[in-house]
Coordinates of C-alpha atoms and ligand atoms in Angstrom, one line a residue:
M19 CA 6.2 -24.5 -4.8
F20 CA 6.6 -20.9 -3.8
K21 CA 4.0 -20.8 -1.1
S22 CA 5.0 -18.9 2.0
S23 CA 3.8 -19.7 5.5
W24 CA 1.8 -16.5 5.5
L25 CA -1.9 -16.8 5.9
P26 CA -4.3 -13.8 5.8
L27 CA -5.0 -13.2 9.5
A28 CA -7.4 -10.4 8.9
P29 CA -10.9 -11.2 10.2
A30 CA -13.8 -11.2 7.8
L31 CA -15.7 -8.0 7.3
G32 CA -18.6 -8.8 9.6
E33 CA -16.2 -9.7 12.4
V34 CA -14.3 -6.4 11.9
L35 CA -17.5 -4.4 12.1
L36 CA -18.5 -6.3 15.2
L37 CA -15.1 -5.8 16.7
S38 CA -14.9 -2.1 16.1
K39 CA -18.4 -1.6 17.5
A40 CA -17.8 -3.8 20.5
S41 CA -14.3 -2.6 21.6
N42 CA -13.5 0.3 19.3
A43 CA -10.3 -1.7 18.4
K44 CA -8.2 -0.4 15.6
R45 CA -8.0 -2.3 12.3
R46 CA -5.2 -4.7 11.7
Q47 CA -2.1 -2.6 10.9
L48 CA -0.1 -3.0 7.7
V49 CA 3.4 -1.8 6.8
V50 CA 4.4 -2.0 3.2
G51 CA 8.0 -1.5 1.9
N52 CA 8.2 -0.3 -1.7
W53 CA 11.8 -0.7 -2.7
K54 CA 11.2 1.1 -6.0
M55 CA 14.2 0.6 -8.5
N56 CA 16.8 -0.1 -5.8
G57 CA 18.8 -3.2 -4.8
S58 CA 20.9 -6.0 -6.2
L59 CA 20.9 -9.7 -5.5
N60 CA 23.7 -9.2 -3.0
E61 CA 22.2 -6.2 -1.3
N62 CA 18.7 -7.7 -1.2
A63 CA 20.0 -11.0 0.4
G64 CA 21.5 -9.1 3.3
L65 CA 18.4 -6.8 3.8
L66 CA 15.9 -9.7 3.5
A67 CA 17.9 -11.9 6.0
K68 CA 17.8 -9.2 8.6
I69 CA 14.1 -8.4 8.0
A70 CA 13.0 -12.0 8.0
A71 CA 15.0 -12.6 11.2
G72 CA 13.7 -9.5 12.9
W73 CA 10.0 -9.7 12.1
H74 CA 8.2 -12.6 13.8
G75 CA 4.7 -11.6 13.0
A76 CA 2.2 -10.0 15.2
H77 CA -1.4 -10.6 16.1
N78 CA -2.4 -7.1 14.9
A79 CA 0.0 -6.2 12.1
D80 CA 1.1 -7.5 8.7
V81 CA 4.4 -6.6 6.8
V82 CA 4.8 -6.7 3.0
I83 CA 7.8 -6.1 0.8
C84 CA 7.5 -5.0 -2.8
P85 CA 10.9 -5.6 -4.6
P86 CA 11.5 -4.8 -8.3
F87 CA 10.1 -7.4 -10.7
P88 CA 13.4 -9.2 -11.4
Y89 CA 13.9 -9.9 -7.7
L90 CA 10.4 -11.2 -6.9
M91 CA 11.4 -14.9 -7.0
H92 CA 14.6 -14.4 -5.0
T93 CA 12.6 -12.3 -2.5
Q94 CA 9.9 -15.0 -2.3
N95 CA 12.5 -17.7 -1.6
A96 CA 14.3 -15.5 1.0
L97 CA 11.1 -14.9 2.8
L98 CA 9.9 -18.6 2.9
G99 CA 8.9 -19.5 6.4
S100 CA 8.9 -15.9 7.6
A101 CA 6.0 -13.7 8.5
V102 CA 6.8 -11.2 5.8
V103 CA 4.6 -11.2 2.7
L104 CA 5.5 -10.6 -0.9
G105 CA 4.0 -7.7 -2.9
A106 CA 4.6 -6.0 -6.3
Q107 CA 5.1 -2.4 -7.3
T108 CA 2.8 -2.2 -10.3
V109 CA 1.0 -4.4 -12.9
N110 CA -0.3 -4.2 -16.4
E111 CA -4.1 -3.9 -16.7
H112 CA -4.4 -6.5 -19.5
A113 CA -4.6 -10.3 -18.8
K114 CA -2.0 -11.2 -21.5
G115 CA -0.8 -10.4 -25.0
A116 CA 1.5 -8.1 -27.0
Y117 CA 2.6 -5.7 -24.2
T118 CA 6.4 -5.9 -24.4
G119 CA 8.1 -5.5 -21.0
E120 CA 4.8 -5.7 -19.0
V121 CA 3.7 -8.1 -16.3
S122 CA 0.2 -9.4 -15.7
A123 CA -1.6 -9.9 -12.4
S124 CA -1.7 -13.7 -12.9
M125 CA 2.1 -13.7 -13.3
L126 CA 2.4 -12.0 -10.0
A127 CA -0.1 -14.5 -8.5
D128 CA 2.1 -17.3 -9.8
L129 CA 5.0 -15.9 -7.8
D130 CA 2.8 -15.8 -4.7
C131 CA 2.5 -12.1 -4.5
K132 CA -0.4 -11.1 -2.2
F133 CA -0.5 -7.4 -2.7
V134 CA 0.1 -5.0 -5.6
I135 CA 0.7 -1.2 -5.4
I136 CA -1.6 0.6 -7.8
G137 CA -1.5 4.2 -8.9
H138 CA 1.7 5.2 -7.1
N139 CA 2.3 8.9 -7.8
E140 CA 5.6 8.1 -9.5
R141 CA 3.8 6.0 -12.0
R142 CA 1.0 8.5 -12.5
R143 CA 3.5 11.2 -13.1
M144 CA 6.4 9.5 -14.8
Q145 CA 4.6 6.8 -16.7
H146 CA 1.6 8.9 -17.3
E147 CA -0.8 6.4 -15.9
S148 CA -4.3 7.8 -16.1
D149 CA -7.0 7.6 -13.5
L150 CA -8.9 5.1 -15.7
Q151 CA -5.8 2.9 -16.2
V152 CA -5.4 2.9 -12.5
A153 CA -9.0 1.7 -12.1
Q154 CA -8.4 -1.0 -14.8
K155 CA -5.2 -2.2 -12.9
F156 CA -7.2 -2.3 -9.7
E157 CA -9.7 -4.6 -11.3
A158 CA -7.1 -6.8 -12.9
V159 CA -5.4 -7.3 -9.5
Q160 CA -8.6 -8.3 -7.8
K161 CA -9.6 -10.7 -10.7
A162 CA -6.3 -12.5 -10.1
G163 CA -7.1 -12.9 -6.4
L164 CA -4.6 -10.4 -5.1
T165 CA -5.2 -7.3 -3.0
P166 CA -4.6 -3.9 -4.6
I167 CA -3.1 -1.1 -2.5
L168 CA -4.6 1.9 -4.2
C169 CA -2.5 5.1 -3.8
V170 CA -4.1 8.5 -4.0
G171 CA -2.8 11.9 -3.1
E172 CA -2.6 15.5 -4.1
S173 CA 0.2 17.6 -5.6
L174 CA 1.7 20.6 -3.7
E175 CA -0.2 22.9 -6.0
D176 CA -3.5 21.2 -5.1
R177 CA -2.7 21.4 -1.4
E178 CA -1.8 25.1 -1.6
Q179 CA -5.0 25.8 -3.5
G180 CA -7.1 23.9 -0.9
K181 CA -8.1 21.4 -3.6
H182 CA -6.6 18.3 -2.0
L183 CA -9.9 16.6 -1.1
E184 CA -11.2 17.3 -4.6
T185 CA -8.2 15.5 -6.2
I186 CA -8.5 12.6 -3.9
S187 CA -12.2 12.4 -4.5
R188 CA -11.6 12.3 -8.3
Q189 CA -9.0 9.6 -8.0
L190 CA -11.3 7.4 -5.8
N191 CA -14.5 8.0 -7.7
I192 CA -13.1 6.8 -11.0
V193 CA -12.2 3.5 -9.4
F194 CA -15.6 3.3 -7.6
A195 CA -17.3 4.0 -11.0
H196 CA -15.3 1.2 -12.6
T197 CA -15.6 -1.5 -10.0
G198 CA -18.3 -0.5 -7.5
K199 CA -17.5 0.1 -3.8
D200 CA -18.3 -3.3 -2.5
V201 CA -15.1 -4.8 -3.9
F202 CA -13.1 -2.6 -1.5
D203 CA -13.5 -5.3 1.1
N204 CA -10.5 -6.8 -0.7
A205 CA -8.5 -3.6 -1.0
V206 CA -6.2 -1.3 0.9
L207 CA -6.0 2.4 0.4
A208 CA -2.9 4.6 0.8
Y209 CA -2.9 8.3 1.2
E210 CA 0.4 9.6 -0.3
P211 CA 0.6 13.4 -0.6
V212 CA 2.9 13.9 -3.6
W213 CA 4.8 16.7 -1.9
A214 CA 5.7 14.3 1.0
V215 CA 6.9 11.3 -0.9
G216 CA 10.7 11.1 -0.9
T217 CA 11.0 14.7 0.2
G218 CA 11.6 14.4 3.9
K219 CA 8.4 16.4 4.5
T220 CA 5.6 14.6 6.3
A221 CA 1.9 15.6 6.5
T222 CA 1.1 16.9 9.9
P223 CA -1.1 14.6 12.0
E224 CA -4.0 17.0 11.4
Q225 CA -3.5 17.0 7.6
A226 CA -3.2 13.2 7.5
E227 CA -6.2 12.6 9.7
E228 CA -8.4 15.0 7.7
V229 CA -7.7 13.1 4.5
H230 CA -7.9 9.6 6.0
K231 CA -11.2 10.5 7.6
F232 CA -12.5 11.9 4.3
M233 CA -11.4 8.8 2.4
R234 CA -13.0 6.5 5.0
S235 CA -16.3 8.5 4.7
Q236 CA -16.4 7.7 0.9
L237 CA -16.5 4.0 1.5
G238 CA -20.0 3.7 2.8
V239 CA -20.6 0.4 4.6
L240 CA -16.9 -0.5 4.4
A241 CA -15.8 2.7 6.1
D242 CA -14.9 1.1 9.4
S243 CA -13.2 -2.0 8.0
I244 CA -11.0 -0.7 5.2
R245 CA -7.3 -0.2 5.9
I246 CA -5.9 3.2 4.9
L247 CA -2.2 3.6 5.0
Y248 CA -0.2 6.8 5.1
G249 CA 2.8 7.3 2.9
G250 CA 5.3 10.2 2.7
S251 CA 8.6 10.2 4.4
V252 CA 7.6 7.9 7.3
K253 CA 10.6 7.1 9.4
A254 CA 11.2 5.4 12.7
H255 CA 11.1 8.7 14.6
N256 CA 7.6 9.7 13.3
A257 CA 5.9 6.4 12.8
R258 CA 4.5 5.9 16.3
Q259 CA 2.8 9.3 16.3
L260 CA 1.2 8.6 12.9
F261 CA 0.0 5.1 13.8
A262 CA -1.6 6.4 16.9
L263 CA -4.1 8.4 14.8
A264 CA -7.6 6.9 14.7
D265 CA -7.8 6.6 10.9
I266 CA -4.3 5.6 10.0
D267 CA -3.8 1.8 9.7
G268 CA -0.1 1.6 8.9
A269 CA 2.3 3.0 6.3
L270 CA 3.6 2.7 2.8
L271 CA 7.3 3.2 2.9
G272 CA 9.9 4.1 0.3
G273 CA 13.3 5.1 1.6
A274 CA 12.8 3.7 5.1
S275 CA 12.2 0.2 3.6
L276 CA 15.8 0.0 2.3
D277 CA 17.3 0.0 5.8
A278 CA 16.5 -3.1 7.8
D279 CA 16.8 -1.4 11.3
E280 CA 14.7 1.5 10.3
F281 CA 12.1 -0.7 8.6
L282 CA 11.9 -3.1 11.5
A283 CA 11.5 -0.2 14.0
I284 CA 8.6 1.0 11.9
C285 CA 7.0 -2.5 11.8
K286 CA 7.3 -2.7 15.6
A287 CA 5.7 0.7 16.0
A288 CA 2.7 -0.7 14.1
E289 CA 2.2 -3.6 16.6
Ligands
PEP319 C1 6.6 5.9 -1.5 O1 7.3 5.9 -2.4 O2 5.4 5.4 -1.5 C2 7.0 6.6 -0.3 C3 6.1 6.9 0.7 O3 8.3 7.0 -0.3 P1 9.1 7.7 1.0 O4 8.8 6.9 2.2 O5 10.5 7.6 0.6 O6 8.6 9.1 1.1

């Protein structure tokens, strides 16, 4: 009943590997809007109408919107027939039970969510989600047939002490240890330096490339096919420069996803 017209257009892993070897083509780009705890039925209706009318799909880019839980169904209905896909901002790691206020991955699948953000730094910091819990959520999302968008990123302190790769390695390794690396063929990674999220500061192209390349190098056989997004104050004015980098495959957006013109400009920069 809630099925959208969206179909996963990404080629299979083997095809991607062949493609990148043959033509050195970039991976399919992905732009994800994380609305966080913003919006109302009225505001969302206007925003969604503009986005659905302004994004007609692209052969090389996907667009996802992650509204707050209460608006998932309204968003799904507003996006019906459009090329924009539904996602969620978090999930509980358990399948069901006495977890008051929580939402399971199968509930998100019922509402036709395709992607779920996991391990966003606001949840790690404010809701005290541990690395292990993030790994369990990652697994729960995949078991429900959805695609996790696993966020990792260092604090300002880590960055200043030159420990950024160590932190990212720890955050990735706990998920690798929990699920194995082969399941990352159905996953997206997002590098979100904590000091750049919602602050107006963006990682320099060199800083972003260093980390994306490092993350890719941790994925073994999937290194060339996994999509790695950058997140941290991406706006229309800096998106094109970031997307041009070899190892950046799109963006996870906070603030910029709440403004239809800004959001659409970023989606178009990903094409
Ligand atoms: C985010 O919350 O994931 C994010 C990247 O936010 P912003 O774009 O506002 O920095």
